[in-house]
Amino acid sequence: MTHFILTILISLPTILSSCGQTSSQRDNNQQIIQTQRDTCDDPDANINCCFMNMPQTLNNKMNIDIQKETADKLVISGTIFRADGKTPFPDIILYAYHTDSKGYYSKSGNETGVQKWHGRSHGWCKTDKNGYYEIHTIRPARYPDNSMPAHIHAAIKTDTGKMLWITDFVFKDDNLVDEQYLSSLTNIGGTGVVDIIKTSDNNWTGKRDIVLTQ
């Protein structure tokens, strides 16, 4: 009996050490998982984060959820071309996000990753074989401080995995789309200026063709 107790006492530190190590490893693993999960939870997250939460299946129509919005509806359509400006570019994934009708990136509350910063008004689509796309959403408002025109941010991902931001969509009838604004653009995919017209049902429609020269 004495020998048995002695054996247990000798083994106890090893057992405790082993248990402590397992707990530590578990904590470390959880920390790693948490870090991986939060990598895109940053307003300046890498562009690839824009394509992390998209649906597995996409078509050429982006339908941004507008159930909570009161602004006019907006449809923008167009074709994405290769560098020659003539050849349609199929299978381009287009990501877009914008402010709500009051100029804020309002959230639904279930956003994850970079969409926590981009807000609820975001979506994806993929160009068809003719390079065609459509965005169905609302006409976004300017920021409350009127620091820049109303706009739609957009990024693309090619069939080879290349990703880049293109020039924001802005609206020709916005008086902040002036010479100063236009001179500041990088013109990736064009100026982004969309000439929109009001339809008979008081909604808006416009066209933007995009040439990817990069």
Short mmCIF file of C-alpha atoms in Angstrom, two decimals:
data_model
loop_
_atom_site.label_atom_id
_atom_site.label_comp_id
_atom_site.label_asym_id
_atom_site.label_seq_id
_atom_site.Cartn_x
_atom_site.Cartn_y
_atom_site.Cartn_z
CA MET A 1 0.00 0.00 0.00
CA THR A 2 2.85 2.36 0.92
CA HIS A 3 4.55 1.56 -2.39
CA PHE A 4 1.30 2.34 -4.28
CA ILE A 5 0.87 5.73 -2.58
CA LEU A 6 4.51 6.57 -3.23
CA THR A 7 4.07 5.75 -6.91
CA ILE A 8 1.04 8.05 -7.14
CA LEU A 9 2.86 10.91 -5.43
CA ILE A 10 5.84 10.56 -7.76
CA SER A 11 3.57 10.48 -10.84
CA LEU A 12 1.34 13.37 -9.75
CA PRO A 13 3.63 16.25 -10.90
CA THR A 14 3.95 14.63 -14.31
CA ILE A 15 0.19 14.23 -14.61
CA LEU A 16 -0.43 17.81 -13.52
CA SER A 17 2.23 19.08 -15.89
CA SER A 18 0.67 17.14 -18.73
CA CYS A 19 -2.78 18.51 -17.94
CA GLY A 20 -1.43 22.06 -17.76
CA GLN A 21 0.26 21.69 -21.10
CA THR A 22 -2.91 20.39 -22.72
CA SER A 23 -4.90 23.33 -21.35
CA SER A 24 -2.27 25.78 -22.55
CA GLN A 25 -2.22 24.22 -25.98
CA ARG A 26 -6.00 24.41 -26.10
CA ASP A 27 -5.90 28.10 -25.18
CA ASN A 28 -3.26 28.74 -27.82
CA ASN A 29 -5.31 26.93 -30.45
CA GLN A 30 -8.37 28.95 -29.53
CA GLN A 31 -6.33 32.14 -29.73
CA ILE A 32 -5.04 31.18 -33.17
CA ILE A 33 -8.55 30.39 -34.38
CA GLN A 34 -9.83 33.68 -32.98
CA THR A 35 -7.00 35.58 -34.64
CA GLN A 36 -7.76 33.93 -37.96
CA ARG A 37 -11.45 34.69 -37.57
CA ASP A 38 -10.81 38.38 -36.92
CA THR A 39 -8.19 39.00 -39.59
CA CYS A 40 -10.70 40.83 -41.80
CA ASP A 41 -12.35 42.78 -38.99
CA ASP A 42 -10.52 45.97 -39.90
CA PRO A 43 -11.51 49.00 -42.00
CA ASP A 44 -8.15 48.75 -43.78
CA ALA A 45 -8.23 44.99 -44.24
CA ASN A 46 -6.57 43.44 -47.26
CA ILE A 47 -8.65 43.53 -50.42
CA ASN A 48 -9.04 39.76 -50.39
CA CYS A 49 -11.31 40.20 -47.34
CA CYS A 50 -13.93 41.71 -49.65
CA PHE A 51 -14.38 38.29 -51.21
CA MET A 52 -14.34 36.16 -48.05
CA ASN A 53 -18.04 36.12 -47.19
CA MET A 54 -19.58 36.01 -50.64
CA PRO A 55 -22.12 33.34 -51.64
CA GLN A 56 -20.78 30.18 -53.22
CA THR A 57 -22.94 30.72 -56.29
CA LEU A 58 -23.08 34.06 -58.11
CA ASN A 59 -24.75 35.31 -61.26
CA ASN A 60 -24.49 38.59 -63.14
CA LYS A 61 -27.01 40.42 -60.92
CA MET A 62 -26.01 41.96 -57.61
CA ASN A 63 -29.04 42.44 -55.40
CA ILE A 64 -28.12 44.54 -52.38
CA ASP A 65 -30.61 44.25 -49.54
CA ILE A 66 -32.67 47.45 -49.45
CA GLN A 67 -35.53 46.40 -47.18
CA LYS A 68 -34.55 48.92 -44.51
CA GLU A 69 -34.00 51.76 -46.96
CA THR A 70 -36.34 54.54 -48.05
CA ALA A 71 -34.21 56.06 -50.81
CA ASP A 72 -34.92 55.77 -54.54
CA LYS A 73 -34.02 52.47 -56.14
CA LEU A 74 -31.05 52.37 -58.49
CA VAL A 75 -29.97 49.96 -61.21
CA ILE A 76 -26.52 50.25 -62.78
CA SER A 77 -25.57 47.92 -65.60
CA GLY A 78 -22.62 47.58 -67.90
CA THR A 79 -19.94 45.43 -69.44
CA ILE A 80 -16.46 44.72 -68.16
CA PHE A 81 -13.88 44.55 -70.94
CA ARG A 82 -10.32 43.34 -71.21
CA ALA A 83 -7.50 45.80 -71.81
CA ASP A 84 -8.30 46.22 -75.53
CA GLY A 85 -11.64 47.77 -74.59
CA LYS A 86 -13.46 45.43 -76.98
CA THR A 87 -13.23 41.89 -75.63
CA PRO A 88 -15.77 41.10 -72.90
CA PHE A 89 -14.26 39.85 -69.65
CA PRO A 90 -16.34 36.94 -68.28
CA ASP A 91 -16.25 35.53 -64.75
CA ILE A 92 -15.16 38.79 -63.12
CA ILE A 93 -16.39 38.97 -59.54
CA LEU A 94 -17.56 42.47 -58.68
CA TYR A 95 -17.93 43.50 -55.04
CA ALA A 96 -19.63 46.76 -54.10
CA TYR A 97 -20.71 48.59 -50.95
CA HIS A 98 -22.10 52.01 -50.13
CA THR A 99 -23.78 54.22 -47.56
CA ASP A 100 -27.44 54.13 -46.66
CA SER A 101 -30.00 56.84 -47.42
CA LYS A 102 -28.54 59.04 -44.65
CA GLY A 103 -24.89 58.71 -45.61
CA TYR A 104 -23.86 56.10 -43.03
CA TYR A 105 -22.50 52.57 -43.37
CA SER A 106 -25.33 51.18 -41.27
CA LYS A 107 -25.20 47.57 -40.13
CA SER A 108 -27.76 44.81 -39.79
CA GLY A 109 -25.86 43.36 -36.83
CA ASN A 110 -24.86 40.02 -38.33
CA GLU A 111 -21.98 41.26 -40.48
CA THR A 112 -18.59 39.61 -40.13
CA GLY A 113 -15.09 40.48 -41.27
CA VAL A 114 -14.63 43.65 -43.29
CA GLN A 115 -18.39 43.93 -43.79
CA LYS A 116 -18.57 45.10 -40.17
CA TRP A 117 -17.05 48.29 -41.56
CA HIS A 118 -18.67 48.29 -44.99
CA GLY A 119 -22.15 47.93 -43.52
CA ARG A 120 -25.24 46.11 -44.68
CA SER A 121 -25.38 47.68 -48.15
CA HIS A 122 -22.96 45.37 -49.93
CA GLY A 123 -23.07 42.58 -52.46
CA TRP A 124 -21.37 40.54 -55.15
CA CYS A 125 -22.00 39.44 -58.72
CA LYS A 126 -20.08 37.71 -61.50
CA THR A 127 -20.01 38.83 -65.12
CA ASP A 128 -21.56 36.46 -67.63
CA LYS A 129 -19.93 35.22 -70.83
CA ASN A 130 -20.54 38.64 -72.37
CA GLY A 131 -18.91 40.49 -69.47
CA TYR A 132 -22.29 41.89 -68.43
CA TYR A 133 -23.26 42.83 -64.87
CA GLU A 134 -26.06 44.60 -63.01
CA ILE A 135 -26.21 46.24 -59.58
CA HIS A 136 -29.65 46.56 -57.97
CA THR A 137 -29.64 48.78 -54.91
CA ILE A 138 -30.64 52.27 -53.73
CA ARG A 139 -29.14 55.60 -54.63
CA PRO A 140 -26.73 56.16 -51.73
CA ALA A 141 -26.41 59.45 -49.90
CA ARG A 142 -23.32 61.60 -49.44
CA TYR A 143 -21.47 61.50 -46.15
CA PRO A 144 -23.18 63.85 -43.65
CA ASP A 145 -20.26 66.29 -43.86
CA ASN A 146 -20.56 66.54 -47.67
CA SER A 147 -16.84 65.86 -47.95
CA MET A 148 -17.19 63.94 -51.21
CA PRO A 149 -19.80 62.95 -53.78
CA ALA A 150 -22.24 60.14 -53.12
CA HIS A 151 -20.45 57.03 -54.27
CA ILE A 152 -20.31 53.26 -54.47
CA HIS A 153 -17.03 51.57 -53.62
CA ALA A 154 -16.12 48.61 -55.82
CA ALA A 155 -13.46 45.93 -56.12
CA ILE A 156 -12.97 43.19 -58.69
CA LYS A 157 -11.46 39.73 -58.72
CA THR A 158 -10.47 38.14 -62.02
CA ASP A 159 -10.68 34.49 -62.98
CA THR A 160 -6.95 34.22 -62.21
CA GLY A 161 -7.42 35.53 -58.68
CA LYS A 162 -6.05 39.03 -59.27
CA MET A 163 -7.83 41.63 -57.12
CA LEU A 164 -7.94 45.40 -57.33
CA TRP A 165 -10.05 48.37 -56.36
CA ILE A 166 -11.61 50.25 -59.23
CA THR A 167 -12.60 53.91 -59.23
CA ASP A 168 -15.76 54.56 -57.23
CA PHE A 169 -19.10 54.79 -58.97
CA VAL A 170 -20.30 58.41 -58.71
CA PHE A 171 -23.19 60.26 -60.32
CA LYS A 172 -22.92 62.88 -63.03
CA ASP A 173 -25.70 65.03 -61.56
CA ASP A 174 -23.86 65.37 -58.23
CA ASN A 175 -22.31 68.85 -58.12
CA LEU A 176 -19.40 67.53 -56.06
CA VAL A 177 -18.28 65.59 -59.13
CA ASP A 178 -16.26 68.60 -60.22
CA GLU A 179 -12.83 69.26 -61.69
CA GLN A 180 -11.16 68.96 -58.31
CA TYR A 181 -12.72 65.56 -57.71
CA LEU A 182 -12.00 64.27 -61.21
CA SER A 183 -8.36 65.38 -61.04
CA SER A 184 -7.86 63.29 -57.90
CA LEU A 185 -8.89 60.00 -59.51
CA THR A 186 -6.65 57.06 -60.35
CA ASN A 187 -9.05 56.11 -63.17
CA ILE A 188 -8.77 52.38 -62.61
CA GLY A 189 -11.60 51.07 -64.75
CA GLY A 190 -12.48 54.58 -65.90
CA THR A 191 -13.64 57.68 -64.05
CA GLY A 192 -16.62 55.90 -62.55
CA VAL A 193 -18.97 58.75 -63.47
CA VAL A 194 -22.42 57.34 -64.22
CA ASP A 195 -25.00 59.39 -66.09
CA ILE A 196 -28.21 58.26 -64.40
CA ILE A 197 -31.73 59.07 -65.48
CA LYS A 198 -34.96 58.92 -63.54
CA THR A 199 -37.48 56.37 -64.73
CA SER A 200 -41.25 56.72 -64.87
CA ASP A 201 -41.56 54.99 -61.50
CA ASN A 202 -39.20 57.52 -59.85
CA ASN A 203 -36.24 55.17 -59.69
CA TRP A 204 -32.82 55.61 -61.26
CA THR A 205 -30.93 53.75 -63.95
CA GLY A 206 -27.48 54.19 -65.44
CA LYS A 207 -24.68 52.46 -67.28
CA ARG A 208 -20.99 52.02 -66.61
CA ASP A 209 -18.67 50.02 -68.83
CA ILE A 210 -15.35 49.10 -67.23
CA VAL A 211 -12.08 48.47 -69.05
CA LEU A 212 -9.47 46.61 -67.00
CA THR A 213 -6.07 47.67 -68.23
CA GLN A 214 -4.10 46.50 -65.19
#
